Coordinates of C-alpha atoms in Angstrom, one line a residue:
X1 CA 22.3 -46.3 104.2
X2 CA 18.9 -45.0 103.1
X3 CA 17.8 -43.8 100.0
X4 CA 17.2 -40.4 101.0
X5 CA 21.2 -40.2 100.8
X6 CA 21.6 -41.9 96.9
X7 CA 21.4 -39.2 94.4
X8 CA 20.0 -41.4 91.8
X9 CA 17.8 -44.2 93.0
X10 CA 14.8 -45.9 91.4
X11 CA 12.8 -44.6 93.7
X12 CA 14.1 -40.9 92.1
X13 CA 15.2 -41.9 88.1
X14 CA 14.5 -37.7 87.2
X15 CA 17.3 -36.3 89.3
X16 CA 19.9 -34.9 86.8
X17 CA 22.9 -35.0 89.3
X18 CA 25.9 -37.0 88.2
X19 CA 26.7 -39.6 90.5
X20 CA 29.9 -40.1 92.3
X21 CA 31.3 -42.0 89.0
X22 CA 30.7 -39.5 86.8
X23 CA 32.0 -36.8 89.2
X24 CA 35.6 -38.7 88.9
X25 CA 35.5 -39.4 85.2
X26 CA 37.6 -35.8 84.2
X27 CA 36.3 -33.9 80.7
X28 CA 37.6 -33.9 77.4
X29 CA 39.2 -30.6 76.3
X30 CA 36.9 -28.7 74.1
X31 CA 39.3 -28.1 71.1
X32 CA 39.4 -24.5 69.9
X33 CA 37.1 -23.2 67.0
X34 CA 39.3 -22.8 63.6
X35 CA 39.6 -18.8 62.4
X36 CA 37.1 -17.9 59.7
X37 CA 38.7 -18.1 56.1
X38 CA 39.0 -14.5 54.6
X39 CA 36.4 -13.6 51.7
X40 CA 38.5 -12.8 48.5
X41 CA 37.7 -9.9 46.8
X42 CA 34.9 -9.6 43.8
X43 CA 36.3 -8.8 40.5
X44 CA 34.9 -6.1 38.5
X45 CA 32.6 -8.7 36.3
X46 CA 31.6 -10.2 39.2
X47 CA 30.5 -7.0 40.5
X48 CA 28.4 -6.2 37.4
X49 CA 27.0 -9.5 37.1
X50 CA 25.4 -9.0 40.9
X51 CA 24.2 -5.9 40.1
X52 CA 22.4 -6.9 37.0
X53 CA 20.7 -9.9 39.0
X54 CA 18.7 -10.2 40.0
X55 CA 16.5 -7.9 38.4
X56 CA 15.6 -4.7 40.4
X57 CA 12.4 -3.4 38.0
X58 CA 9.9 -0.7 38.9
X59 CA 6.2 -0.9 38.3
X60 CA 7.2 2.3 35.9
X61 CA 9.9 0.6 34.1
X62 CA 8.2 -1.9 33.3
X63 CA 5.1 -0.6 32.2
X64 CA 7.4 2.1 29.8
X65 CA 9.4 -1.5 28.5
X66 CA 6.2 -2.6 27.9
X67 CA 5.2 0.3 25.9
X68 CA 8.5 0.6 24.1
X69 CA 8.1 -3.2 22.6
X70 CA 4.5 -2.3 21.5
X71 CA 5.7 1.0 20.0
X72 CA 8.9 -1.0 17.8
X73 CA 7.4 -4.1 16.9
X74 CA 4.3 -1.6 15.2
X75 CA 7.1 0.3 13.7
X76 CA 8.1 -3.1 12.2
X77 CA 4.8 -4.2 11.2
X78 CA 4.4 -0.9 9.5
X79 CA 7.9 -1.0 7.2
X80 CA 7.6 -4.6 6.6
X81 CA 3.9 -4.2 4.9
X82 CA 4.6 -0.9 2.7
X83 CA 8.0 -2.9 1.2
X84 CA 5.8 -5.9 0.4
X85 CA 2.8 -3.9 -1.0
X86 CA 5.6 -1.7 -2.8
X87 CA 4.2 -2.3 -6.4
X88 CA 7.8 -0.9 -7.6
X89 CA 9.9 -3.4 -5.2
X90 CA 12.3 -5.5 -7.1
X91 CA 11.8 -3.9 -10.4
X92 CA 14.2 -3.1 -13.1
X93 CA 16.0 -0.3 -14.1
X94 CA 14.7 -0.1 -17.3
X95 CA 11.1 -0.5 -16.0
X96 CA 11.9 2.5 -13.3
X97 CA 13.3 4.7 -16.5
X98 CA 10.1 3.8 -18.5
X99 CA 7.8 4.9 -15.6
X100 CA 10.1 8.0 -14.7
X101 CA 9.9 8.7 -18.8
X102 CA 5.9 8.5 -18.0
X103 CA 5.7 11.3 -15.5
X104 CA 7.6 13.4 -17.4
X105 CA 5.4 13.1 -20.7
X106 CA 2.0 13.9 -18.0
X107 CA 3.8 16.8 -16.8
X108 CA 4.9 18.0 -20.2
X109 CA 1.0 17.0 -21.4
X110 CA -0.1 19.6 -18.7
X111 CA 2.4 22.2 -19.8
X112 CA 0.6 21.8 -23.3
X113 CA -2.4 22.0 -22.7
X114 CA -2.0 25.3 -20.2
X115 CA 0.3 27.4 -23.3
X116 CA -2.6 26.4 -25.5
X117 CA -5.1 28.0 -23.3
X118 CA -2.6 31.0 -22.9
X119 CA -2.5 31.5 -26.5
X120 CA -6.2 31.3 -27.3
X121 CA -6.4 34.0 -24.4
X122 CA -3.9 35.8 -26.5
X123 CA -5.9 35.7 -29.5
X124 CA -9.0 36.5 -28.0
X125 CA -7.6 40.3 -26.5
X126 CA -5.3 40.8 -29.9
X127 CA -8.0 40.1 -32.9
X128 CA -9.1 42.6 -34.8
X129 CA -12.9 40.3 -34.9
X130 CA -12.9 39.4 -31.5
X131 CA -16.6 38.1 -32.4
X132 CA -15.6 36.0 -35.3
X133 CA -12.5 34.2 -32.9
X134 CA -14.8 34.0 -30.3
X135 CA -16.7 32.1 -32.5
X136 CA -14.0 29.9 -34.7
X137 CA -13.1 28.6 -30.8
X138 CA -16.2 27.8 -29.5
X139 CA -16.4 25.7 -32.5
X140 CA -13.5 23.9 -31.9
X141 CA -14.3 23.6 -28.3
X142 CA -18.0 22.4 -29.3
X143 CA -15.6 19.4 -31.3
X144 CA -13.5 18.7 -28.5
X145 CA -16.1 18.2 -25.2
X146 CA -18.1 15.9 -27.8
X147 CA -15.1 13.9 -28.1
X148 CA -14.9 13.6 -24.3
X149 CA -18.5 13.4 -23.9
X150 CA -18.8 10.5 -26.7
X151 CA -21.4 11.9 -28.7
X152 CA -19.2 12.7 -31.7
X153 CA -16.9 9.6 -33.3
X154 CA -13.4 10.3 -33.2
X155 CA -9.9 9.4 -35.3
X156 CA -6.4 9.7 -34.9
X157 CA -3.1 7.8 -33.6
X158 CA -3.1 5.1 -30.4
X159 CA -3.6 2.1 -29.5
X160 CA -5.8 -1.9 -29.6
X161 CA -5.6 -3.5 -26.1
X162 CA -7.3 -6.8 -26.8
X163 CA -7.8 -8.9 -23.4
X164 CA -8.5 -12.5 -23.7
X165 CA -9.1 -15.3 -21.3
X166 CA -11.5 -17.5 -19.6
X167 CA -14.8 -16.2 -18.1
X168 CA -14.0 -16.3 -14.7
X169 CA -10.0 -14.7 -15.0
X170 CA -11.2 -11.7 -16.0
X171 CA -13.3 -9.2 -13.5
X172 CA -15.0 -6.0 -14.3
X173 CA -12.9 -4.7 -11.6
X174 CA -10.1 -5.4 -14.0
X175 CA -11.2 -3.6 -17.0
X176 CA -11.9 -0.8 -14.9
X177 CA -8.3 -0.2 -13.9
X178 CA -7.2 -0.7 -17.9
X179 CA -9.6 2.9 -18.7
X180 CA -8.1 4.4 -15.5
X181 CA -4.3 3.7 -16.8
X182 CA -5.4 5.1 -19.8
X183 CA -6.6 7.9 -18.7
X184 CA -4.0 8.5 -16.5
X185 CA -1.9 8.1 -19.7
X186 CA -3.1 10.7 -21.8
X187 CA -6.1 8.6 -23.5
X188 CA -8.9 10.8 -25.3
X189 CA -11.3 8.6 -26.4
X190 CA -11.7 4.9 -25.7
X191 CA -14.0 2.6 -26.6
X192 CA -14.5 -0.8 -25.5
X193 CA -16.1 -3.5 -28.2
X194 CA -19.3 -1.3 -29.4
X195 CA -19.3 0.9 -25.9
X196 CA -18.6 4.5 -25.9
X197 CA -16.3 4.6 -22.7
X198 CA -16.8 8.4 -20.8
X199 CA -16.2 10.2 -17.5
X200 CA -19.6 8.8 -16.2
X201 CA -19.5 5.7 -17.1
X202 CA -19.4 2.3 -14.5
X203 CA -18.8 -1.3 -14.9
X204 CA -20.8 -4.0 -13.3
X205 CA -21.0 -7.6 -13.1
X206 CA -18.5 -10.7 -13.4
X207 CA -17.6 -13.2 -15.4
X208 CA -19.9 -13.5 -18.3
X209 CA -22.2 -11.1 -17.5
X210 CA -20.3 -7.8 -17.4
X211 CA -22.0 -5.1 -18.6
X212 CA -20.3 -1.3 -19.2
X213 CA -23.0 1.3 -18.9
X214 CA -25.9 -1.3 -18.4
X215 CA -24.9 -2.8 -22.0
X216 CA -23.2 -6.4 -21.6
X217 CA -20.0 -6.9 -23.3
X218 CA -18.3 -10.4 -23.7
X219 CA -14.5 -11.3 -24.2
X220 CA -12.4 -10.6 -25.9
X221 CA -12.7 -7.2 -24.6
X222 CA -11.2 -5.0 -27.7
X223 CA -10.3 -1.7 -26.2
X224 CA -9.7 1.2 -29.3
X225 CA -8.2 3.9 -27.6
X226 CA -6.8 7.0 -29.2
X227 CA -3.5 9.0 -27.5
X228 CA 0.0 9.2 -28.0
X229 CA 1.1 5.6 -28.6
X230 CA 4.4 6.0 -26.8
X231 CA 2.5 7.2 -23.4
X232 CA 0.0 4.7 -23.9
X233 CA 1.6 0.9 -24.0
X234 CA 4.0 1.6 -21.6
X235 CA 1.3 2.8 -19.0
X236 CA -0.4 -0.9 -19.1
X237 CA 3.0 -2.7 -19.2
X238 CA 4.7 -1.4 -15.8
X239 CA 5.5 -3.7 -13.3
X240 CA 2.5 -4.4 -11.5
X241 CA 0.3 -3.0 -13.9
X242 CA -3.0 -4.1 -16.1
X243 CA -1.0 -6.1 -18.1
X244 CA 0.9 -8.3 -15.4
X245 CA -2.5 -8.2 -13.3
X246 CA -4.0 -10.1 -15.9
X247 CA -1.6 -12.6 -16.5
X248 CA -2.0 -13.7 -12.9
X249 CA -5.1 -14.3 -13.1
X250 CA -4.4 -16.7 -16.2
X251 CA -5.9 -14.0 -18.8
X252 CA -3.7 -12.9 -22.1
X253 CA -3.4 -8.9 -22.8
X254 CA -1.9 -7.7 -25.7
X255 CA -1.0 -3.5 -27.1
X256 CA -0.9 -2.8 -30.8
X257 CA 0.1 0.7 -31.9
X258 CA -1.6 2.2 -34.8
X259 CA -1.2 5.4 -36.3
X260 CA -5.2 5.7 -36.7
X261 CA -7.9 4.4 -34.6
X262 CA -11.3 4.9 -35.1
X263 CA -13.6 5.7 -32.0
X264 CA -17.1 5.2 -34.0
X265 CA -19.4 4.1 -30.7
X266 CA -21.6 7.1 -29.8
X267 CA -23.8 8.0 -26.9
X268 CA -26.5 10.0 -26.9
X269 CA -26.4 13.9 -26.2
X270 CA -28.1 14.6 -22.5
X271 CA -29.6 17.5 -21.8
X272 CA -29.1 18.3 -18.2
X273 CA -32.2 18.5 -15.9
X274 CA -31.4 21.5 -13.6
X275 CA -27.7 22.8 -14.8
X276 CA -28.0 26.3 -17.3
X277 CA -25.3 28.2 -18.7
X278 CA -24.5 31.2 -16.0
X279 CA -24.8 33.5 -19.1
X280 CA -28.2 33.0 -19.7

């Protein structure tokens, strides 16, 4: 037999024809594929769960998230810092009374003063002499701006604030905000060791070389201040106030009442430079 006639000879290794043997061997039954399982059902957290994740953000909601976080955690910020500068956070009921009591005596001080310039009005239109009242008032008025302006010594009931304490505790800055309580409290006149203390005048300096009104003053710092007592001390002793500010910084500060101090430091009378009376 030739080779021409073998379908798989050395000669011809690539033919893929099965040979005679293989022809006879039968095949082995292909065994049917199993049936898919059935998917159960989701529940309803399920559900939810796929719907939430992932994420499906917009370049808009996200850039308004953003915004929204910035806007809150400012809003936080913001609270947060006014509760802890709050100089009335954590105080006591009595010291909130005392400081209520306060506002009430300025507003009543106000009243005062306003019904005493209605009634010299009065006065004025009713007298018989208006030339004479006239006069008697200007007089009086004379007395009272050279209290204010310092340049006439001054008596009458308030208080010593006497403020001790190393050369570095206390700052000019300090005694500064002691005259502004005052003020604020009703003071009149004030004046601090042999200083006239006025509208105009400034404090410089630190430490031991702290001058009021270009004059240097050295502790203790003796203010004489002349109001109503029970306005007075309590204005210096609220929470947060002159007195607690100083014992922070390791100085001592401490309020005498006295039914007469004497305001004896005087400044000289300035005539103004350009100002005139408009009835000239």
């Amino acid at each position: 037999m030739s080779d021409a006639t073998n379908p798989k000879s050395p000669e011809n290794p690539d033919d893929d024809r099965p040979t005679p043997a293989e022809q006879a061997t039968p095949s082995e039954p292909v065994a049917p594929a199993a049936p898919a399982a059935p998917e159960e059902p989701l529940t309803g957290r399920q559900r939810l769960a796929a719907g939430l994740w992932p994420p499906r953000v917009s370049r808009a909601q996200l850039i308004v998230a953003v915004l929204l976080f910035v806007l809150g955690l400012g809003l936080a910020i913001q609270v947060r810092s006014t509760s802890d500068n709050s100089a009335l956070r954590g105080a006591r009921q009595e010291d909130l009374v005392r400081i209520l009591d306060e506002l009430d005596d300025r507003t009543q001080r106000l009243e005062d003063e306003a019904a005493r310039l209605e009634t010299q009005r009065s006065e004025l239109e009713s007298s018989s002499d208006q030339a004479e009242e006239a006069r008697k008032q200007t007089q009086e008025k004379e007395q009272q701006l050279g209290i204010l302006a310092g340049t006439v010594a001054a008596e009458g009931p308030g208080i010593t604030l006497t403020v001790r304490g190393a050369a570095a505790a206390v700052e000019s800055d300090m005694l500064l905000d002691a005259i502004q309580e005052l003020r604020a409290a009703g003071a009149e006149a004030i004046q601090v060791n042999d200083v006239r203390v006025v509208a105009d005048s400034y404090f410089t300096g630190s430490g031991t070389d702290i001058e009021i009104d270009g004059t240097k003053v050295a502790a203790p710092y003796v203010f004489k201040v002349i109001g109503k007592p029970e306005d007075l001390e309590p204005a210096l002793n609220i929470p947060g106030g002159v007195v607690q500010t100083l014992e922070k910084e390791q100085a001592t500060a401490t309020v005498a009442r006295s039914q007469k101090i004497v305001v004896d430091a005087l400044r000289p009378a300035k005539r103004p430079d350009y100002a005139q009376s408009s009835s000239q």
